[in-house]
Coordinates of C-alpha atoms and ligand atoms in Angstrom, one line a residue:
M1 CA 32.2 14.3 53.5
K2 CA 29.8 11.9 55.3
S3 CA 29.6 8.5 53.6
S4 CA 26.3 7.6 52.1
V5 CA 26.7 4.0 53.3
T6 CA 25.0 4.1 56.7
R7 CA 25.0 1.4 59.3
R8 CA 21.4 0.9 58.6
S9 CA 22.0 0.2 54.8
I10 CA 24.8 -2.3 55.6
V11 CA 22.4 -4.2 57.9
A12 CA 19.7 -4.0 55.2
A13 CA 22.1 -5.4 52.5
G14 CA 23.2 -8.2 55.0
A15 CA 19.5 -9.0 55.5
M16 CA 18.9 -9.1 51.7
L17 CA 21.8 -11.5 51.3
A18 CA 20.2 -13.8 53.8
L19 CA 17.1 -14.0 51.7
P20 CA 16.6 -16.9 49.2
R21 CA 17.6 -15.9 45.7
A22 CA 14.0 -15.6 44.3
L23 CA 12.9 -13.4 47.3
R24 CA 15.9 -11.4 46.8
A25 CA 15.1 -10.6 43.1
Q26 CA 11.5 -9.7 44.3
A27 CA 13.0 -7.1 46.6
L28 CA 15.4 -5.8 44.0
F29 CA 13.1 -5.5 40.9
D30 CA 9.6 -4.3 40.2
T31 CA 9.0 -7.6 38.6
D32 CA 10.9 -10.7 37.3
V33 CA 10.3 -10.4 33.6
V34 CA 9.1 -7.7 31.3
I35 CA 7.5 -9.0 28.1
V36 CA 7.7 -6.4 25.2
G37 CA 4.9 -7.2 22.8
A38 CA 1.6 -9.2 23.3
G39 CA 1.6 -11.0 19.9
A40 CA 2.1 -14.8 19.7
A41 CA 5.6 -14.7 21.1
G42 CA 4.5 -12.5 24.1
L43 CA 1.5 -14.8 24.8
G44 CA 3.8 -17.9 24.7
A45 CA 6.1 -16.2 27.2
A46 CA 3.3 -15.0 29.5
R47 CA 1.9 -18.6 29.7
A48 CA 5.4 -20.0 30.5
C49 CA 5.9 -17.3 33.2
V50 CA 2.5 -18.1 34.7
R51 CA 3.3 -21.9 34.7
D52 CA 6.8 -21.3 36.2
G53 CA 5.6 -18.9 38.8
K54 CA 7.5 -15.9 37.4
R55 CA 6.1 -12.4 37.9
F56 CA 5.8 -10.5 34.8
V57 CA 4.5 -7.3 33.2
M58 CA 3.5 -7.4 29.3
L59 CA 3.8 -3.9 27.5
E60 CA 2.1 -3.8 24.2
A61 CA 2.3 -0.7 21.7
R62 CA -1.0 -1.3 20.0
D63 CA -4.5 -1.0 21.5
R64 CA -5.1 -4.8 21.2
I65 CA -3.1 -7.9 21.8
G66 CA -2.4 -10.6 19.1
G67 CA 0.1 -8.5 16.9
R68 CA 0.4 -10.0 13.5
V69 CA -2.3 -12.6 14.4
F70 CA -5.4 -10.4 13.7
T71 CA -8.9 -11.2 12.7
D72 CA -10.2 -7.9 10.9
A73 CA -13.9 -7.7 11.6
S74 CA -14.2 -4.1 10.3
L75 CA -16.2 -5.1 7.2
G76 CA -18.8 -7.0 9.2
A77 CA -17.5 -10.3 7.8
P78 CA -14.3 -11.4 9.6
Y79 CA -11.1 -12.5 7.8
D80 CA -7.5 -13.0 9.0
A81 CA -5.5 -10.0 8.0
G82 CA -2.2 -11.6 9.1
A83 CA -1.6 -15.3 10.0
Y84 CA -4.3 -17.7 8.5
Y85 CA -2.9 -21.3 8.5
I86 CA -2.0 -23.1 11.7
H87 CA 1.1 -24.6 9.9
W88 CA 2.6 -28.0 10.8
A89 CA -0.4 -28.7 13.0
E90 CA 1.0 -32.0 14.4
R91 CA 3.3 -29.9 16.6
N92 CA 1.9 -26.3 16.7
P93 CA 0.9 -25.1 20.1
W94 CA -2.0 -23.3 18.8
R95 CA -3.7 -26.5 18.0
P96 CA -4.1 -27.7 21.6
I97 CA -4.8 -24.2 22.6
A98 CA -7.8 -24.2 20.2
S99 CA -8.9 -27.5 21.5
E100 CA -8.8 -26.4 25.2
L101 CA -10.9 -23.3 24.2
G102 CA -13.4 -25.3 22.1
V103 CA -12.4 -23.4 19.0
A104 CA -13.1 -25.4 15.8
L105 CA -10.3 -26.0 13.3
R106 CA -10.6 -27.3 9.8
D107 CA -8.1 -29.1 7.5
D108 CA -7.3 -26.6 4.7
R109 CA -7.8 -29.4 2.1
T110 CA -11.3 -29.6 3.0
I111 CA -12.1 -26.0 2.2
A112 CA -10.3 -25.9 -1.2
S113 CA -13.8 -26.5 -2.8
G114 CA -13.9 -23.6 -5.3
V115 CA -12.2 -23.0 -8.6
W116 CA -8.6 -22.1 -9.3
L117 CA -8.3 -19.8 -12.2
S118 CA -5.2 -17.8 -13.7
F119 CA -5.2 -14.6 -15.4
E120 CA -2.4 -12.3 -16.9
N121 CA -3.4 -8.6 -16.7
G122 CA -7.0 -9.8 -16.4
R123 CA -6.9 -12.2 -19.3
P124 CA -7.3 -16.0 -18.7
V125 CA -4.1 -18.0 -19.2
D126 CA -3.3 -21.7 -18.9
R127 CA -1.0 -22.4 -16.1
S128 CA -0.6 -26.1 -16.6
S129 CA 3.2 -25.9 -17.4
R130 CA 3.7 -23.9 -14.3
R131 CA 1.9 -26.5 -12.2
R132 CA 4.1 -29.2 -13.9
N133 CA 7.3 -27.3 -12.8
F134 CA 5.9 -26.9 -9.2
G135 CA 7.3 -30.4 -8.1
D136 CA 10.9 -29.5 -9.4
L137 CA 10.7 -26.1 -7.7
S138 CA 9.7 -27.7 -4.4
R139 CA 12.6 -30.1 -4.5
R140 CA 15.1 -27.2 -5.0
F141 CA 13.9 -25.7 -1.8
D142 CA 13.5 -29.0 0.1
P143 CA 16.1 -30.0 2.7
D144 CA 15.6 -33.8 1.9
E145 CA 17.2 -33.1 -1.4
G146 CA 20.5 -32.6 0.3
E147 CA 22.2 -29.5 1.6
V148 CA 20.5 -26.4 0.0
P149 CA 23.1 -23.6 -0.4
D150 CA 22.9 -20.3 1.3
V151 CA 22.2 -18.5 -1.9
S152 CA 19.4 -16.4 -3.0
F153 CA 16.2 -17.9 -4.5
I154 CA 17.2 -16.8 -8.0
Q155 CA 20.7 -18.3 -7.7
R156 CA 19.2 -21.6 -6.5
V157 CA 17.4 -22.0 -9.9
A158 CA 20.1 -20.4 -12.1
D159 CA 20.7 -23.5 -14.0
A160 CA 16.9 -24.0 -14.7
P161 CA 15.4 -21.1 -16.5
E162 CA 12.0 -22.9 -16.6
L163 CA 12.0 -22.6 -12.8
V164 CA 12.8 -18.8 -12.5
Q165 CA 9.2 -17.6 -12.7
G166 CA 8.0 -20.1 -10.1
A167 CA 10.9 -19.1 -7.8
R168 CA 9.8 -15.4 -8.2
G169 CA 6.2 -16.2 -7.3
L170 CA 7.3 -18.5 -4.4
A171 CA 9.5 -15.7 -2.9
R172 CA 6.8 -13.0 -3.3
M173 CA 3.8 -15.1 -2.1
A174 CA 5.3 -17.3 0.6
V175 CA 7.9 -14.7 1.9
G176 CA 6.5 -11.5 0.6
E177 CA 9.9 -10.5 -0.8
E178 CA 11.7 -10.4 -4.1
P179 CA 13.6 -13.6 -4.9
E180 CA 17.0 -11.9 -5.2
R181 CA 16.8 -10.9 -1.4
V182 CA 15.9 -14.3 0.2
S183 CA 18.2 -17.0 1.5
A184 CA 17.0 -20.4 0.0
L185 CA 18.7 -22.3 2.9
D186 CA 16.7 -20.3 5.4
Y187 CA 13.5 -21.1 3.6
A188 CA 14.5 -24.8 3.1
R189 CA 14.8 -25.2 7.0
L190 CA 11.2 -24.5 7.7
W191 CA 9.2 -27.3 9.1
E192 CA 6.5 -28.8 6.9
G193 CA 3.2 -30.5 8.0
D194 CA -0.6 -30.3 7.8
D195 CA -2.2 -26.9 7.8
L196 CA -5.3 -26.2 9.8
I197 CA -7.6 -23.2 9.6
A198 CA -9.8 -21.5 12.3
P199 CA -13.0 -20.5 10.5
E200 CA -13.8 -17.8 13.2
G201 CA -10.2 -16.5 12.7
Y202 CA -6.7 -17.2 14.0
G203 CA -6.7 -13.7 15.5
A204 CA -10.0 -14.4 17.3
L205 CA -8.3 -17.6 18.8
A206 CA -5.4 -15.5 19.9
Q207 CA -7.6 -12.9 21.5
R208 CA -9.5 -15.4 23.4
F209 CA -6.4 -17.2 24.6
G210 CA -4.8 -13.9 25.7
A211 CA -7.8 -12.4 27.3
G212 CA -6.7 -13.8 30.7
F213 CA -3.3 -12.3 30.9
P214 CA -2.5 -8.8 32.3
V215 CA -1.2 -6.5 29.6
K216 CA -0.6 -2.7 29.5
L217 CA -2.0 -1.8 26.0
S218 CA -1.0 1.4 24.0
T219 CA 2.4 1.3 25.8
P220 CA 5.2 1.3 23.3
V221 CA 8.6 0.6 24.8
T222 CA 11.2 3.2 23.7
H223 CA 14.3 2.3 25.8
I224 CA 15.9 -0.6 27.5
R225 CA 18.9 -0.1 29.8
W226 CA 21.0 -3.2 30.7
D227 CA 24.0 -1.3 32.2
G228 CA 23.2 -2.1 35.8
R229 CA 21.7 -5.0 37.6
G230 CA 18.8 -6.7 35.6
V231 CA 17.1 -4.3 33.0
V232 CA 15.1 -1.1 33.3
V233 CA 12.5 -0.7 30.5
E234 CA 11.1 2.7 29.6
S235 CA 7.8 3.4 28.0
P236 CA 5.2 6.3 28.2
A237 CA 3.9 4.4 31.4
G238 CA 7.3 5.0 33.2
R239 CA 10.3 2.9 34.2
L240 CA 10.1 -0.7 35.2
S241 CA 13.0 -2.7 36.6
A242 CA 13.3 -6.4 36.0
R243 CA 15.6 -9.4 36.3
A244 CA 15.2 -9.9 32.5
V245 CA 13.4 -8.6 29.5
I246 CA 11.9 -10.7 26.5
V247 CA 11.8 -8.4 23.5
T248 CA 9.2 -9.8 20.9
V249 CA 9.1 -6.7 18.9
P250 CA 9.4 -7.5 15.0
V251 CA 12.9 -7.3 13.6
G252 CA 11.7 -4.6 11.1
V253 CA 10.8 -2.3 14.1
L254 CA 14.1 -3.1 15.8
A255 CA 16.0 -2.3 12.7
A256 CA 14.3 1.1 12.4
G257 CA 15.6 2.0 15.9
A258 CA 12.2 2.2 17.6
V259 CA 13.7 0.7 20.8
R260 CA 17.1 2.2 22.0
F261 CA 19.5 0.0 24.1
T262 CA 22.0 1.2 26.6
P263 CA 24.7 0.0 26.2
E264 CA 24.3 -0.9 22.6
L265 CA 23.6 -4.4 21.7
P266 CA 26.6 -6.8 21.3
A267 CA 28.1 -7.4 17.8
L268 CA 26.6 -11.0 17.6
T269 CA 23.0 -9.6 18.1
Q270 CA 23.6 -6.8 15.7
E271 CA 25.0 -9.2 13.2
G272 CA 21.8 -11.4 13.5
L273 CA 19.6 -8.3 13.1
G274 CA 21.6 -7.2 10.1
G275 CA 21.2 -10.5 8.4
L276 CA 17.3 -10.5 8.6
A277 CA 14.7 -8.4 6.8
M278 CA 10.9 -8.3 6.5
G279 CA 8.8 -9.1 3.5
A280 CA 5.8 -7.0 2.4
L281 CA 2.9 -9.4 2.2
T282 CA -0.2 -7.4 2.3
K283 CA -3.9 -8.3 2.5
I284 CA -6.8 -6.1 1.3
G285 CA -10.4 -7.2 2.3
L286 CA -13.2 -6.2 -0.1
R287 CA -16.8 -6.4 0.9
F288 CA -19.4 -7.2 -1.8
D289 CA -23.3 -6.9 -1.5
G290 CA -24.0 -10.6 -2.2
N291 CA -23.4 -10.9 -5.9
R292 CA -20.8 -13.8 -6.2
F293 CA -20.0 -13.2 -10.0
G294 CA -20.8 -16.9 -10.6
L295 CA -17.7 -17.9 -8.5
P296 CA -18.2 -20.8 -6.0
V297 CA -17.3 -20.4 -2.3
N298 CA -13.5 -20.6 -1.7
S299 CA -12.5 -19.9 -5.3
N300 CA -9.1 -18.4 -6.0
L301 CA -8.3 -16.0 -8.8
W302 CA -4.5 -15.5 -9.5
D303 CA -3.7 -12.4 -11.6
E304 CA -0.2 -11.7 -12.8
I305 CA 1.3 -8.6 -14.1
P306 CA 4.4 -9.9 -16.1
G307 CA 7.6 -8.6 -14.6
V308 CA 6.0 -6.9 -11.7
G309 CA 4.1 -9.5 -9.5
G310 CA 0.7 -10.9 -9.0
V311 CA -2.3 -10.8 -6.6
N312 CA -4.2 -13.8 -5.4
F313 CA -8.0 -13.0 -4.8
E314 CA -9.5 -15.5 -2.4
C315 CA -13.3 -15.3 -3.1
W316 CA -16.1 -15.9 -0.5
P317 CA -14.0 -17.6 2.1
F318 CA -16.3 -19.6 4.6
D319 CA -19.3 -18.3 2.5
R320 CA -18.7 -14.8 3.4
N321 CA -19.4 -11.9 1.0
L322 CA -15.7 -11.0 0.9
I323 CA -12.9 -11.2 -1.5
V324 CA -9.4 -11.1 0.2
A325 CA -6.5 -9.8 -2.0
L326 CA -3.0 -11.2 -1.1
F327 CA 0.2 -9.8 -2.7
G328 CA 3.8 -9.2 -1.7
G329 CA 7.2 -8.0 -2.8
D330 CA 8.1 -4.6 -4.4
F331 CA 4.8 -4.5 -6.1
A332 CA 3.1 -4.6 -2.5
R333 CA 5.3 -1.7 -1.5
S334 CA 4.5 0.4 -4.6
V335 CA 0.7 -0.2 -4.2
L336 CA 1.0 0.8 -0.3
A337 CA 3.0 3.9 -1.2
Q338 CA 0.0 5.2 -3.2
G339 CA -2.1 5.3 0.0
E340 CA -5.1 3.3 1.1
R341 CA -7.7 4.7 -1.2
A342 CA -5.6 4.2 -4.3
A343 CA -4.5 0.7 -3.1
V344 CA -8.2 -0.4 -3.1
E345 CA -8.7 1.1 -6.5
T346 CA -5.8 -0.8 -7.8
M347 CA -7.4 -4.0 -6.5
L348 CA -10.9 -3.2 -7.8
D349 CA -9.4 -2.4 -11.4
R350 CA -7.6 -5.7 -11.4
L351 CA -10.8 -7.5 -10.3
T352 CA -12.9 -5.6 -12.9
A353 CA -10.5 -6.5 -15.7
I354 CA -11.2 -10.3 -14.8
L355 CA -14.9 -10.1 -13.8
G356 CA -16.4 -7.0 -15.6
P357 CA -18.0 -3.8 -14.4
Q358 CA -20.4 -5.8 -12.0
V359 CA -17.4 -5.6 -9.6
R360 CA -17.7 -1.9 -8.9
A361 CA -21.5 -2.0 -8.8
A362 CA -21.4 -4.7 -6.0
F363 CA -18.5 -3.2 -4.0
K364 CA -19.5 -2.1 -0.5
G365 CA -16.1 -1.3 1.3
A366 CA -12.6 -2.3 2.0
S367 CA -9.9 -2.5 4.7
V368 CA -6.3 -2.4 4.0
N369 CA -3.8 -4.4 6.1
G370 CA -0.4 -3.0 4.9
W371 CA 2.1 -4.6 7.4
A372 CA 5.0 -3.2 5.6
T373 CA 3.8 0.4 6.5
D374 CA 2.5 -0.4 10.1
P375 CA 5.0 1.1 12.5
F376 CA 4.5 -1.8 14.9
S377 CA 5.5 -4.5 12.4
M378 CA 7.4 -2.9 9.5
G379 CA 6.8 -6.0 7.4
C380 CA 4.9 -9.3 7.3
Y381 CA 7.5 -11.6 8.6
S382 CA 11.3 -11.9 8.6
H383 CA 13.6 -13.8 6.2
A384 CA 17.3 -14.3 6.0
L385 CA 19.2 -12.5 3.3
P386 CA 21.3 -14.6 1.0
G387 CA 24.5 -15.7 2.8
Q388 CA 22.9 -15.0 6.2
A389 CA 21.1 -18.2 7.1
G390 CA 22.8 -18.2 10.6
A391 CA 21.3 -14.8 11.5
R392 CA 18.3 -16.1 13.3
A393 CA 20.5 -18.3 15.8
K394 CA 22.7 -15.3 16.5
L395 CA 19.7 -13.2 17.4
A396 CA 18.2 -15.9 19.5
Q397 CA 21.5 -15.8 21.8
P398 CA 20.5 -14.2 25.2
V399 CA 22.2 -10.9 25.9
G400 CA 24.1 -10.6 29.3
E401 CA 21.6 -13.4 30.6
R402 CA 18.9 -10.7 30.7
I403 CA 17.8 -9.7 27.3
W404 CA 16.1 -12.4 25.2
F405 CA 14.9 -11.6 21.7
A406 CA 12.0 -13.9 20.9
G407 CA 9.4 -14.1 18.1
E408 CA 8.9 -15.6 14.8
A409 CA 12.4 -14.3 13.7
T410 CA 14.1 -16.4 16.4
A411 CA 12.0 -19.5 16.2
V412 CA 14.9 -21.7 15.4
G413 CA 16.5 -21.8 18.8
D414 CA 20.2 -23.0 18.3
G415 CA 19.1 -24.4 14.9
E416 CA 17.2 -27.3 16.6
F417 CA 13.9 -26.3 15.0
G418 CA 12.4 -24.7 11.9
A419 CA 9.4 -22.7 13.1
A420 CA 10.5 -19.3 11.9
M421 CA 8.0 -16.9 10.1
T422 CA 4.9 -18.5 11.8
A423 CA 2.7 -17.8 14.7
G424 CA 3.3 -21.2 16.1
G425 CA 7.0 -20.7 16.0
A426 CA 6.6 -17.2 17.6
F427 CA 4.6 -18.9 20.5
L428 CA 7.3 -21.6 20.9
A429 CA 10.2 -19.0 20.9
G430 CA 8.4 -16.8 23.5
E431 CA 7.8 -19.9 25.6
A432 CA 11.4 -21.0 25.5
A433 CA 12.8 -17.5 26.4
A434 CA 10.5 -17.4 29.4
R435 CA 11.7 -20.7 30.6
A436 CA 15.3 -19.7 30.2
V437 CA 15.1 -16.7 32.5
R438 CA 16.5 -17.6 35.7
I439 CA 15.1 -15.6 38.7
Ligands
FAD501 C1 -0.2 -11.2 5.8 C2 0.4 -12.2 6.7 C3 0.2 -13.6 6.6 C4 0.7 -14.5 7.5 N1 0.3 -15.7 7.3 C5 0.6 -16.6 8.3 C6 0.1 -18.0 8.3 O1 -0.8 -18.3 7.6 N2 0.6 -18.8 9.4 C7 1.4 -18.4 10.3 O2 1.8 -19.1 11.2 N3 2.0 -17.2 10.3 C8 1.6 -16.3 9.3 N4 2.1 -15.0 9.3 C9 3.1 -14.7 10.3 C10 2.7 -14.5 11.7 O3 1.7 -13.7 11.8 C11 3.8 -14.0 12.5 O4 5.0 -14.9 12.3 C12 3.6 -14.1 14.0 O5 2.3 -13.6 14.3 C13 4.6 -13.2 14.8 O6 4.4 -13.2 16.1 P1 5.4 -12.3 17.1 O7 4.9 -12.4 18.5 O8 6.8 -12.8 16.7 O9 5.3 -10.9 16.5 P2 4.0 -9.9 16.5 O10 2.8 -10.6 16.3 O11 4.4 -8.9 15.6 O12 4.0 -9.4 18.0 C14 4.9 -8.3 18.4 C15 4.1 -7.2 19.2 O13 5.1 -6.2 19.6 C16 4.4 -5.1 19.6 N5 5.2 -4.0 19.5 C17 6.0 -3.3 18.5 N6 6.8 -2.4 18.8 C18 6.7 -2.3 20.2 C19 7.1 -1.6 21.0 N7 8.0 -0.6 20.9 N8 6.8 -1.6 22.4 C20 5.8 -2.7 22.8 N9 5.3 -3.4 21.9 C21 5.7 -3.3 20.6 C22 3.5 -5.2 18.3 O14 2.4 -4.3 18.3 C23 3.1 -6.7 18.4 O15 1.8 -6.9 19.0 C24 1.6 -14.1 8.4 C25 1.8 -12.7 8.7 C26 1.2 -11.7 7.8 C27 1.6 -10.3 8.0

């Protein structure tokens, strides 16, 4: 049989070896880097590629960029359906980005102008004892108080029954999950700092920033091969070969098997994935006709159903005719399981119990952002399971020097920073991954 290695191919291979490394990569692969997902991490990776002169292709499953940073304008009055606070603004990359783009930011303390009222099943309650306990609760989850053990939120307050209810509320509203399933140590590692807000929307800011980057929308990646040189990334748009791939797909989506890997991912990466889960924080925007029910702008109503969960109703944010319901944990999952119409009815029932029948009379429309049922997020953001506080660092380890997992879930590097769960952290993780790719 005649050999397929011809004299011409040997000459071509020799010529290739003579090329500088970067040019050789250009000749071998369609592009240097494929970025999977155009959320905050994908946008961070894209900017780093541009700055480093790396060629890249960004593939995004949705018909828009921004991922979980999304300003919902469907009700005519915008609100952030995902990320809202620009946390630890002193070091958050979105702050200088906003400044470069001329996007105004405000300190969240300056907008806390309205009233804060608490209810239990629609009936007013006094929460002053809860507020008194808040300091003790914060100290339990604060790294400055010594090493926080890698146990669940509930175990962390096992010796202080007066803090249990607060720990439940913290887990459900800050992580979106039940307190038995969240690692206190993972939470304690998160950075603290000033919070800023973009009145026009965090999502609108991300859209403006990302508008200049090339991205293929409505292109879900289904398969990543890394059994040869570099990687081959498959999607409905075809196959793309690259030196490396940066996978910013949320861990809930990865755990559901939406992206296949050939060969399978190494044990360390799988351990990392297995140690993380996604909360169910949900937002429902409710539009009203101008009747403000006597509540000042930026008021908050907290309504608790004992033993089940609670809902925070943020009223008239930035003077808009909107109430935004925020809730998490298993309560959110059960509300979403009823379907969108029923979910809206549940929120209107709860508001009616607090404010009376005028709520339904003034109601104009709603939009449901159930991140836990969204196939491209499968949850609000990641948390480590109790005993698994090392999971993020495991997932952050590159695979075969050609697959980087980057996003809010890996925004800890090798444990050197505490930016997980946030849009700022996702950006930093994407940026770091793109810098680490060698072409
Ligand atoms: C209700 C809620 C409130 C929040 N509040 C805050 C807050 O106040 N402050 C804050 O900093 N953060 C907040 N967050 C978290 C923040 O939104 C996320 O941490 C951050 O946006 C995650 O960015 P990412 O790039 O890691 O992931 P994503 O934004 O999810 O980006 C991943 C992208 O991958 C795409 N994708 C999925 N599957 C595929 C596939 N197969 N192929 C191609 N693309 C795919 C997705 O569509 C998405 O665009 C909140 C989130 C929620 C849901």
